[in-house]
Amino acid sequence: MKVVENDNLVRQMLREELKRCINMSASLVKMLAGLPKGSLHVRHKRYKGEKYKYHYLKYREGGKSISKHISDSDLEKLSKQLAERKKYMKELVPYKERIKYLEKILSVKK
Amino acid sequence: MTSRVNITLSKSIYPEDIEALLKTLSKAGFFSQGLLIGSWVMPIYRELYHIHYVLKTFDIDFAVEAISAKNPKRVNLEKIFIDSGYVVVTDYETGLRKFSKGGFEVEFLIHRHGGRDTPTKNINHLDITATPLPFIDILFRFPIIVSFVDYETRVPCPESLFIHKLIVAQRRTNNAKRGNDFDQCRILTTILDEQMLRKIMISMKLGRKTQGNIITSCTTIGFPPRLLGL
C-alpha cells in the first residue's frame, strides 16, 4: 500500500514538473516571438571607385529566403536582439528535452 | 536575529551553476535582505545536521525580506542574472519575471500580508518581481548564515522551515507538494531544537485556523504539537 502511495506521489511530482516545463517553454517561445530571426550579413560593393559596406538580415519566411537591408543606425540594436534570440533558443532546449522525457515516462498522449 | 554557522568544505555541495549563482548573489550583498529557500536548502542541512534528503528540483527559490526602510540597499539583480548568462523570462500567466539558465529556473518570493491581491509584486530596489505568499515571514525568524570558503549564504533555520511547512502543507491544493512538505517535515523532526521551536512560536501571532493547520500537520507526521506550545 505504501509503495502504491509513494508511486502516486512520485507520478504527481513528475506531472507537476512537466507542467512547470511546459509553462516555462511557452513563456520562452513568447519571448522569442518578440525577437527578430535570421542572421546578419555584410555585402561589399564598389561604386565609382569607392568601397561601400551594406548590412542585411537574412531569414526564411514561408519557405522563401529574404534579405532585408539594415541601416547603420539599426545595426547595433538588431545585433543585440539576434544575440538575445540565440540565448533564448539555447535556453529552450533543456525544457523541450525534459518535456519529451517526462511525457515518455508519464505516457502522456498528445 | 541571525545566527552564524561556519562550514568549510573541501568539496562543493552544489552543482557548479548553482554555486556560481550563490557566490554572485553573496558578493552583491543580496543575502542581507534575502534567503535561499526551497529544496536547495537541504544540501546545507545535510552537511550541518547530517540529515538524509536527496530530492532536488530544477527551480531555485529565494525569499526577499519585506523591508519598510526608506532607503533599502539597492542591488540590480536583473543585471547580475543577465551578466551571469541567465535569460529573463516573463511568465505568460502571471507576468512574473523569472530567470533561467541551463533549465534551472530562479524565482523570488515575498511575504504577503492579508488576502490575495496581485499575483506579482515589484521589488524596485532589487529590480525583480516576486510572488507574494503568506507565511514567508516565518522563514526570516532566526535565519542561519552559512559561510563557505569564498562566499556566504543565508538560509532559514530548520525550526522555522519546519513550522512554515506544517502550515503551508494544509493550504496546498497539490497532493504531491503536500506530500513533499510532510516528507521534509518528517526528516527535520530529527534535528529540531525544542527551545528554538518555542521561541519561534512565541514570536508569532498565529490565528486559530493556522494553529489548527499546524496541529493537523503534526498529527499527520506523528509530531507532538505540545512541543510547539499547542
Short mmCIF file of C-alpha atoms in Angstrom, two decimals:
data_model
loop_
_atom_site.label_atom_id
_atom_site.label_comp_id
_atom_site.label_asym_id
_atom_site.label_seq_id
_atom_site.Cartn_x
_atom_site.Cartn_y
_atom_site.Cartn_z
CA MET A 1 0.00 0.00 0.00
CA LYS A 2 2.79 2.39 0.99
CA VAL A 3 4.63 1.64 -2.26
CA VAL A 4 1.48 2.42 -4.31
CA GLU A 5 1.01 5.64 -2.35
CA ASN A 6 4.62 6.69 -2.94
CA ASP A 7 4.35 5.78 -6.60
CA ASN A 8 1.33 8.05 -6.96
CA LEU A 9 3.16 10.87 -5.22
CA VAL A 10 6.17 10.46 -7.50
CA ARG A 11 3.90 10.50 -10.56
CA GLN A 12 2.18 13.65 -9.30
CA MET A 13 5.54 15.32 -8.73
CA LEU A 14 6.66 14.39 -12.22
CA ARG A 15 3.39 15.74 -13.62
CA GLU A 16 3.99 18.94 -11.70
CA GLU A 17 7.49 19.17 -13.17
CA LEU A 18 6.06 18.56 -16.65
CA LYS A 19 3.55 21.37 -16.13
CA ARG A 20 6.34 23.69 -14.99
CA CYS A 21 8.47 22.85 -18.03
CA ILE A 22 5.55 23.36 -20.43
CA ASN A 23 4.77 26.68 -18.81
CA MET A 24 8.40 27.82 -18.96
CA SER A 25 8.74 26.62 -22.53
CA ALA A 26 5.60 28.55 -23.56
CA SER A 27 6.96 31.68 -21.87
CA LEU A 28 10.29 31.28 -23.67
CA VAL A 29 8.51 30.84 -27.02
CA LYS A 30 6.55 34.01 -26.32
CA MET A 31 9.79 35.88 -25.55
CA LEU A 32 11.26 34.55 -28.83
CA ALA A 33 8.26 35.76 -30.80
CA GLY A 34 9.18 39.32 -29.89
CA LEU A 35 12.72 38.99 -31.23
CA PRO A 36 13.83 39.12 -34.89
CA LYS A 37 15.07 35.93 -36.51
CA GLY A 38 17.79 35.41 -39.09
CA SER A 39 21.45 36.22 -39.41
CA LEU A 40 23.35 39.39 -40.21
CA HIS A 41 25.49 39.52 -43.34
CA VAL A 42 27.69 42.12 -44.99
CA ARG A 43 27.80 42.91 -48.68
CA HIS A 44 30.73 44.83 -50.14
CA LYS A 45 30.09 46.94 -53.21
CA ARG A 46 32.17 49.21 -55.37
CA TYR A 47 30.67 52.30 -56.85
CA LYS A 48 32.67 54.87 -58.82
CA GLY A 49 35.90 53.59 -57.32
CA GLU A 50 34.62 53.82 -53.74
CA LYS A 51 34.08 50.80 -51.47
CA TYR A 52 30.75 50.52 -49.62
CA LYS A 53 29.52 48.13 -46.91
CA TYR A 54 25.89 47.08 -46.71
CA HIS A 55 24.46 45.11 -43.82
CA TYR A 56 21.49 42.91 -44.40
CA LEU A 57 19.40 40.47 -42.40
CA LYS A 58 18.82 37.10 -43.99
CA TYR A 59 15.94 34.93 -42.83
CA ARG A 60 13.37 32.48 -44.15
CA GLU A 61 9.67 33.17 -44.28
CA GLY A 62 7.10 30.86 -45.84
CA GLY A 63 9.83 28.81 -47.47
CA LYS A 64 11.43 31.84 -49.10
CA SER A 65 14.81 33.32 -48.30
CA ILE A 66 14.51 37.02 -47.59
CA SER A 67 17.28 39.62 -47.38
CA LYS A 68 16.41 42.86 -45.71
CA HIS A 69 18.70 45.88 -45.75
CA ILE A 70 19.67 47.13 -42.30
CA SER A 71 20.61 50.75 -41.82
CA ASP A 72 23.72 51.57 -39.78
CA SER A 73 21.57 53.16 -37.08
CA ASP A 74 19.61 49.92 -36.53
CA LEU A 75 22.63 47.65 -36.67
CA GLU A 76 23.65 47.68 -33.02
CA LYS A 77 20.12 47.17 -31.71
CA LEU A 78 19.48 44.33 -34.16
CA SER A 79 22.77 42.60 -33.32
CA LYS A 80 21.83 42.67 -29.64
CA GLN A 81 18.37 41.29 -30.36
CA LEU A 82 19.79 38.48 -32.51
CA ALA A 83 22.26 37.55 -29.77
CA GLU A 84 19.40 37.60 -27.27
CA ARG A 85 17.32 35.34 -29.54
CA LYS A 86 20.21 32.89 -29.69
CA LYS A 87 20.33 32.81 -25.88
CA TYR A 88 16.57 32.18 -25.62
CA MET A 89 16.75 29.44 -28.29
CA LYS A 90 19.55 27.77 -26.33
CA GLU A 91 17.55 28.05 -23.11
CA LEU A 92 14.54 26.39 -24.70
CA VAL A 93 16.49 23.19 -25.44
CA PRO A 94 16.69 21.70 -21.88
CA TYR A 95 12.99 22.38 -21.28
CA LYS A 96 11.98 20.70 -24.55
CA GLU A 97 14.20 17.71 -23.79
CA ARG A 98 12.74 17.43 -20.29
CA ILE A 99 9.17 17.68 -21.62
CA LYS A 100 9.88 14.89 -24.11
CA TYR A 101 11.40 12.71 -21.38
CA LEU A 102 8.63 13.34 -18.84
CA GLU A 103 5.88 12.78 -21.41
CA LYS A 104 7.50 9.47 -22.25
CA ILE A 105 7.76 8.20 -18.67
CA LEU A 106 4.29 9.51 -17.79
CA SER A 107 2.88 8.05 -21.03
CA VAL A 108 1.24 11.36 -21.92
CA LYS A 109 -0.81 11.13 -25.11
CA LYS A 110 -0.56 14.19 -27.35
CA MET B 1 18.32 37.90 14.96
CA THR B 2 20.68 35.84 12.85
CA SER B 3 22.97 33.07 13.98
CA ARG B 4 26.16 32.25 12.16
CA VAL B 5 27.41 28.82 11.26
CA ASN B 6 30.74 28.37 9.60
CA ILE B 7 31.27 25.34 7.46
CA THR B 8 34.36 24.90 5.46
CA LEU B 9 34.10 22.25 2.85
CA SER B 10 36.77 20.94 0.61
CA LYS B 11 34.14 19.72 -1.82
CA SER B 12 31.26 21.72 -3.19
CA ILE B 13 27.77 20.75 -2.05
CA TYR B 14 26.11 22.34 -5.08
CA PRO B 15 26.31 21.87 -8.84
CA GLU B 16 28.70 24.35 -10.46
CA ASP B 17 25.99 26.66 -11.85
CA ILE B 18 24.14 26.93 -8.54
CA GLU B 19 27.29 27.55 -6.58
CA ALA B 20 28.30 30.27 -9.07
CA LEU B 21 24.89 31.89 -8.64
CA LEU B 22 25.10 31.80 -4.83
CA LYS B 23 28.59 33.29 -4.95
CA THR B 24 27.45 36.11 -7.22
CA LEU B 25 24.44 36.90 -5.07
CA SER B 26 26.60 36.77 -1.95
CA LYS B 27 29.12 39.21 -3.43
CA ALA B 28 26.29 41.55 -4.45
CA GLY B 29 25.06 41.58 -0.83
CA PHE B 30 21.70 40.00 -1.64
CA PHE B 31 21.67 37.76 1.43
CA SER B 32 21.50 40.74 3.77
CA GLN B 33 17.88 41.02 2.65
CA GLY B 34 17.16 37.59 1.21
CA LEU B 35 17.27 33.87 1.93
CA LEU B 36 17.86 30.75 -0.08
CA ILE B 37 14.75 28.62 0.42
CA GLY B 38 13.12 25.55 -1.11
CA SER B 39 14.72 22.18 -1.73
CA TRP B 40 18.20 23.66 -2.28
CA VAL B 41 18.46 24.41 1.46
CA MET B 42 18.53 20.68 2.12
CA PRO B 43 22.15 20.10 0.99
CA ILE B 44 23.19 22.66 3.64
CA TYR B 45 21.15 20.90 6.34
CA ARG B 46 22.67 17.62 5.19
CA GLU B 47 26.16 18.99 5.81
CA LEU B 48 25.27 20.73 9.06
CA TYR B 49 22.92 18.23 10.67
CA HIS B 50 23.57 15.03 8.68
CA ILE B 51 20.01 14.55 7.51
CA HIS B 52 19.30 12.37 4.50
CA TYR B 53 17.22 14.14 1.86
CA VAL B 54 18.11 13.74 -1.78
CA LEU B 55 15.23 15.30 -3.73
CA LYS B 56 16.23 18.44 -5.60
CA THR B 57 14.23 20.44 -8.08
CA PHE B 58 15.07 22.49 -11.13
CA ASP B 59 13.71 25.64 -9.56
CA ILE B 60 15.77 27.67 -7.15
CA ASP B 61 13.70 29.83 -4.82
CA PHE B 62 14.78 32.88 -2.87
CA ALA B 63 12.75 34.75 -0.27
CA VAL B 64 13.05 38.52 -0.14
CA GLU B 65 12.57 40.31 3.15
CA ALA B 66 9.68 42.76 3.12
CA ILE B 67 11.59 45.92 4.04
CA SER B 68 9.89 49.02 5.27
CA ALA B 69 13.09 51.12 5.32
CA LYS B 70 13.06 54.28 3.21
CA ASN B 71 16.43 53.60 1.64
CA PRO B 72 16.87 49.85 1.28
CA LYS B 73 20.14 48.55 -0.12
CA ARG B 74 19.91 48.63 -3.93
CA VAL B 75 21.05 45.54 -5.79
CA ASN B 76 20.40 45.29 -9.50
CA LEU B 77 19.61 41.59 -9.56
CA GLU B 78 18.34 41.55 -13.13
CA LYS B 79 21.68 42.84 -14.38
CA ILE B 80 23.53 40.34 -12.20
CA PHE B 81 21.50 37.47 -13.63
CA ILE B 82 21.90 38.62 -17.24
CA ASP B 83 25.66 39.12 -16.75
CA SER B 84 25.80 35.57 -15.33
CA GLY B 85 24.26 34.15 -18.51
CA TYR B 86 20.63 33.91 -17.38
CA VAL B 87 17.73 34.94 -19.58
CA VAL B 88 14.78 36.91 -18.24
CA VAL B 89 11.53 35.05 -18.78
CA THR B 90 8.19 36.68 -18.17
CA ASP B 91 5.64 34.09 -17.07
CA TYR B 92 2.84 34.43 -19.59
CA GLU B 93 0.20 33.50 -16.98
CA THR B 94 1.18 35.75 -14.08
CA GLY B 95 3.51 38.35 -15.55
CA LEU B 96 6.17 37.26 -13.03
CA ARG B 97 9.76 37.80 -14.19
CA LYS B 98 11.88 34.71 -13.69
CA PHE B 99 15.45 33.87 -14.63
CA SER B 100 16.54 30.75 -16.41
CA LYS B 101 19.86 29.14 -17.27
CA GLY B 102 20.51 25.62 -18.45
CA GLY B 103 16.99 24.59 -17.47
CA PHE B 104 17.31 25.95 -13.92
CA GLU B 105 14.64 28.45 -13.01
CA VAL B 106 15.13 31.16 -10.40
CA GLU B 107 12.14 32.67 -8.67
CA PHE B 108 11.65 35.16 -5.85
CA LEU B 109 9.01 35.08 -3.12
CA ILE B 110 7.96 37.75 -0.66
CA HIS B 111 5.69 37.78 2.37
CA ARG B 112 2.08 38.65 1.65
CA HIS B 113 0.02 40.45 4.28
CA GLY B 114 -3.66 39.66 4.27
CA GLY B 115 -5.68 38.32 1.34
CA ARG B 116 -4.82 37.79 -2.29
CA ASP B 117 -4.28 40.93 -4.33
CA THR B 118 -1.80 40.87 -7.20
CA PRO B 119 -0.03 37.72 -8.43
CA THR B 120 3.29 39.58 -8.52
CA LYS B 121 5.00 42.35 -6.61
CA ASN B 122 7.65 44.67 -7.97
CA ILE B 123 10.70 44.89 -5.76
CA ASN B 124 12.16 48.06 -7.20
CA HIS B 125 15.34 48.24 -5.12
CA LEU B 126 16.30 44.75 -6.32
CA ASP B 127 14.96 45.19 -9.87
CA ILE B 128 12.92 41.98 -9.73
CA THR B 129 9.33 40.85 -9.38
CA ALA B 130 8.37 38.41 -6.63
CA THR B 131 5.41 36.19 -5.89
CA PRO B 132 3.65 37.35 -2.70
CA LEU B 133 2.79 34.38 -0.46
CA PRO B 134 1.56 34.21 3.13
CA PHE B 135 3.82 32.99 5.96
CA ILE B 136 7.10 33.74 4.15
CA ASP B 137 7.96 35.98 7.13
CA ILE B 138 8.30 32.85 9.32
CA LEU B 139 11.38 31.85 7.30
CA PHE B 140 13.12 35.05 8.38
CA ARG B 141 12.87 34.16 12.10
CA PHE B 142 16.35 33.35 13.38
CA PRO B 143 17.92 32.51 9.99
CA ILE B 144 21.38 30.97 9.71
CA ILE B 145 24.32 32.48 7.88
CA VAL B 146 26.38 29.72 6.35
CA SER B 147 29.95 30.62 5.46
CA PHE B 148 31.71 28.68 2.76
CA VAL B 149 35.32 29.14 1.77
CA ASP B 150 34.69 32.11 -0.52
CA TYR B 151 31.09 33.10 -0.05
CA GLU B 152 28.23 33.28 2.42
CA THR B 153 24.61 32.42 2.10
CA ARG B 154 21.64 32.78 4.43
CA VAL B 155 19.02 30.09 4.93
CA PRO B 156 16.07 29.60 7.29
CA CYS B 157 16.80 27.71 10.49
CA PRO B 158 15.34 24.15 10.42
CA GLU B 159 12.77 25.06 13.09
CA SER B 160 11.29 27.97 11.11
CA LEU B 161 11.26 25.90 7.91
CA PHE B 162 9.52 23.11 9.82
CA ILE B 163 6.77 25.40 11.16
CA HIS B 164 6.39 27.03 7.74
CA LYS B 165 5.98 23.63 6.07
CA LEU B 166 3.44 22.48 8.71
CA ILE B 167 1.29 25.50 7.88
CA VAL B 168 1.60 25.58 4.09
CA ALA B 169 1.09 21.82 3.72
CA GLN B 170 -2.53 22.25 4.83
CA ARG B 171 -3.08 25.06 2.32
CA ARG B 172 -1.78 23.13 -0.68
CA THR B 173 -4.18 22.01 -3.36
CA ASN B 174 -1.49 19.82 -4.88
CA ASN B 175 -1.13 16.44 -3.15
CA ALA B 176 2.41 15.88 -4.44
CA LYS B 177 3.62 19.17 -2.98
CA ARG B 178 1.82 18.44 0.29
CA GLY B 179 3.43 15.01 0.43
CA ASN B 180 6.77 16.63 -0.21
CA ASP B 181 6.20 19.12 2.64
CA PHE B 182 5.41 16.26 5.02
CA ASP B 183 8.48 14.30 3.87
CA GLN B 184 10.68 17.30 4.60
CA CYS B 185 8.96 17.84 7.99
CA ARG B 186 9.46 14.19 8.98
CA ILE B 187 13.16 14.44 8.18
CA LEU B 188 13.50 17.77 10.01
CA THR B 189 11.93 16.35 13.21
CA THR B 190 15.22 14.54 13.88
CA ILE B 191 17.22 17.77 14.14
CA LEU B 192 14.81 20.23 15.74
CA ASP B 193 15.72 22.23 18.80
CA GLU B 194 12.74 22.40 21.17
CA GLN B 195 13.74 25.75 22.65
CA MET B 196 14.07 27.29 19.21
CA LEU B 197 10.68 25.90 18.19
CA ARG B 198 9.08 27.56 21.22
CA LYS B 199 11.00 30.79 20.61
CA ILE B 200 9.69 31.00 17.07
CA MET B 201 6.13 30.12 18.05
CA ILE B 202 6.16 32.78 20.79
CA SER B 203 7.49 35.37 18.33
CA MET B 204 4.47 34.93 16.04
CA LYS B 205 0.82 35.80 16.29
CA LEU B 206 -0.99 32.90 14.70
CA GLY B 207 -4.71 32.78 14.14
CA ARG B 208 -6.83 29.87 15.36
CA LYS B 209 -7.17 28.46 11.85
CA THR B 210 -3.41 28.46 11.36
CA GLN B 211 -2.87 26.84 14.76
CA GLY B 212 -5.41 24.21 13.72
CA ASN B 213 -3.48 23.64 10.48
CA ILE B 214 -0.27 23.12 12.45
CA ILE B 215 -1.95 20.59 14.73
CA THR B 216 -3.40 18.69 11.75
CA SER B 217 0.02 18.53 10.08
CA CYS B 218 1.66 17.44 13.36
CA THR B 219 -0.86 14.60 13.64
CA THR B 220 -0.11 13.53 10.05
CA ILE B 221 3.62 13.29 10.64
CA GLY B 222 3.35 11.99 14.21
CA PHE B 223 4.93 15.02 15.89
CA PRO B 224 3.57 16.13 19.30
CA PRO B 225 2.05 19.64 18.93
CA ARG B 226 2.79 20.33 22.60
CA LEU B 227 6.44 20.79 21.61
CA LEU B 228 5.19 23.82 19.73
CA GLY B 229 3.16 25.00 22.69
CA LEU B 230 -0.12 23.89 21.09
#
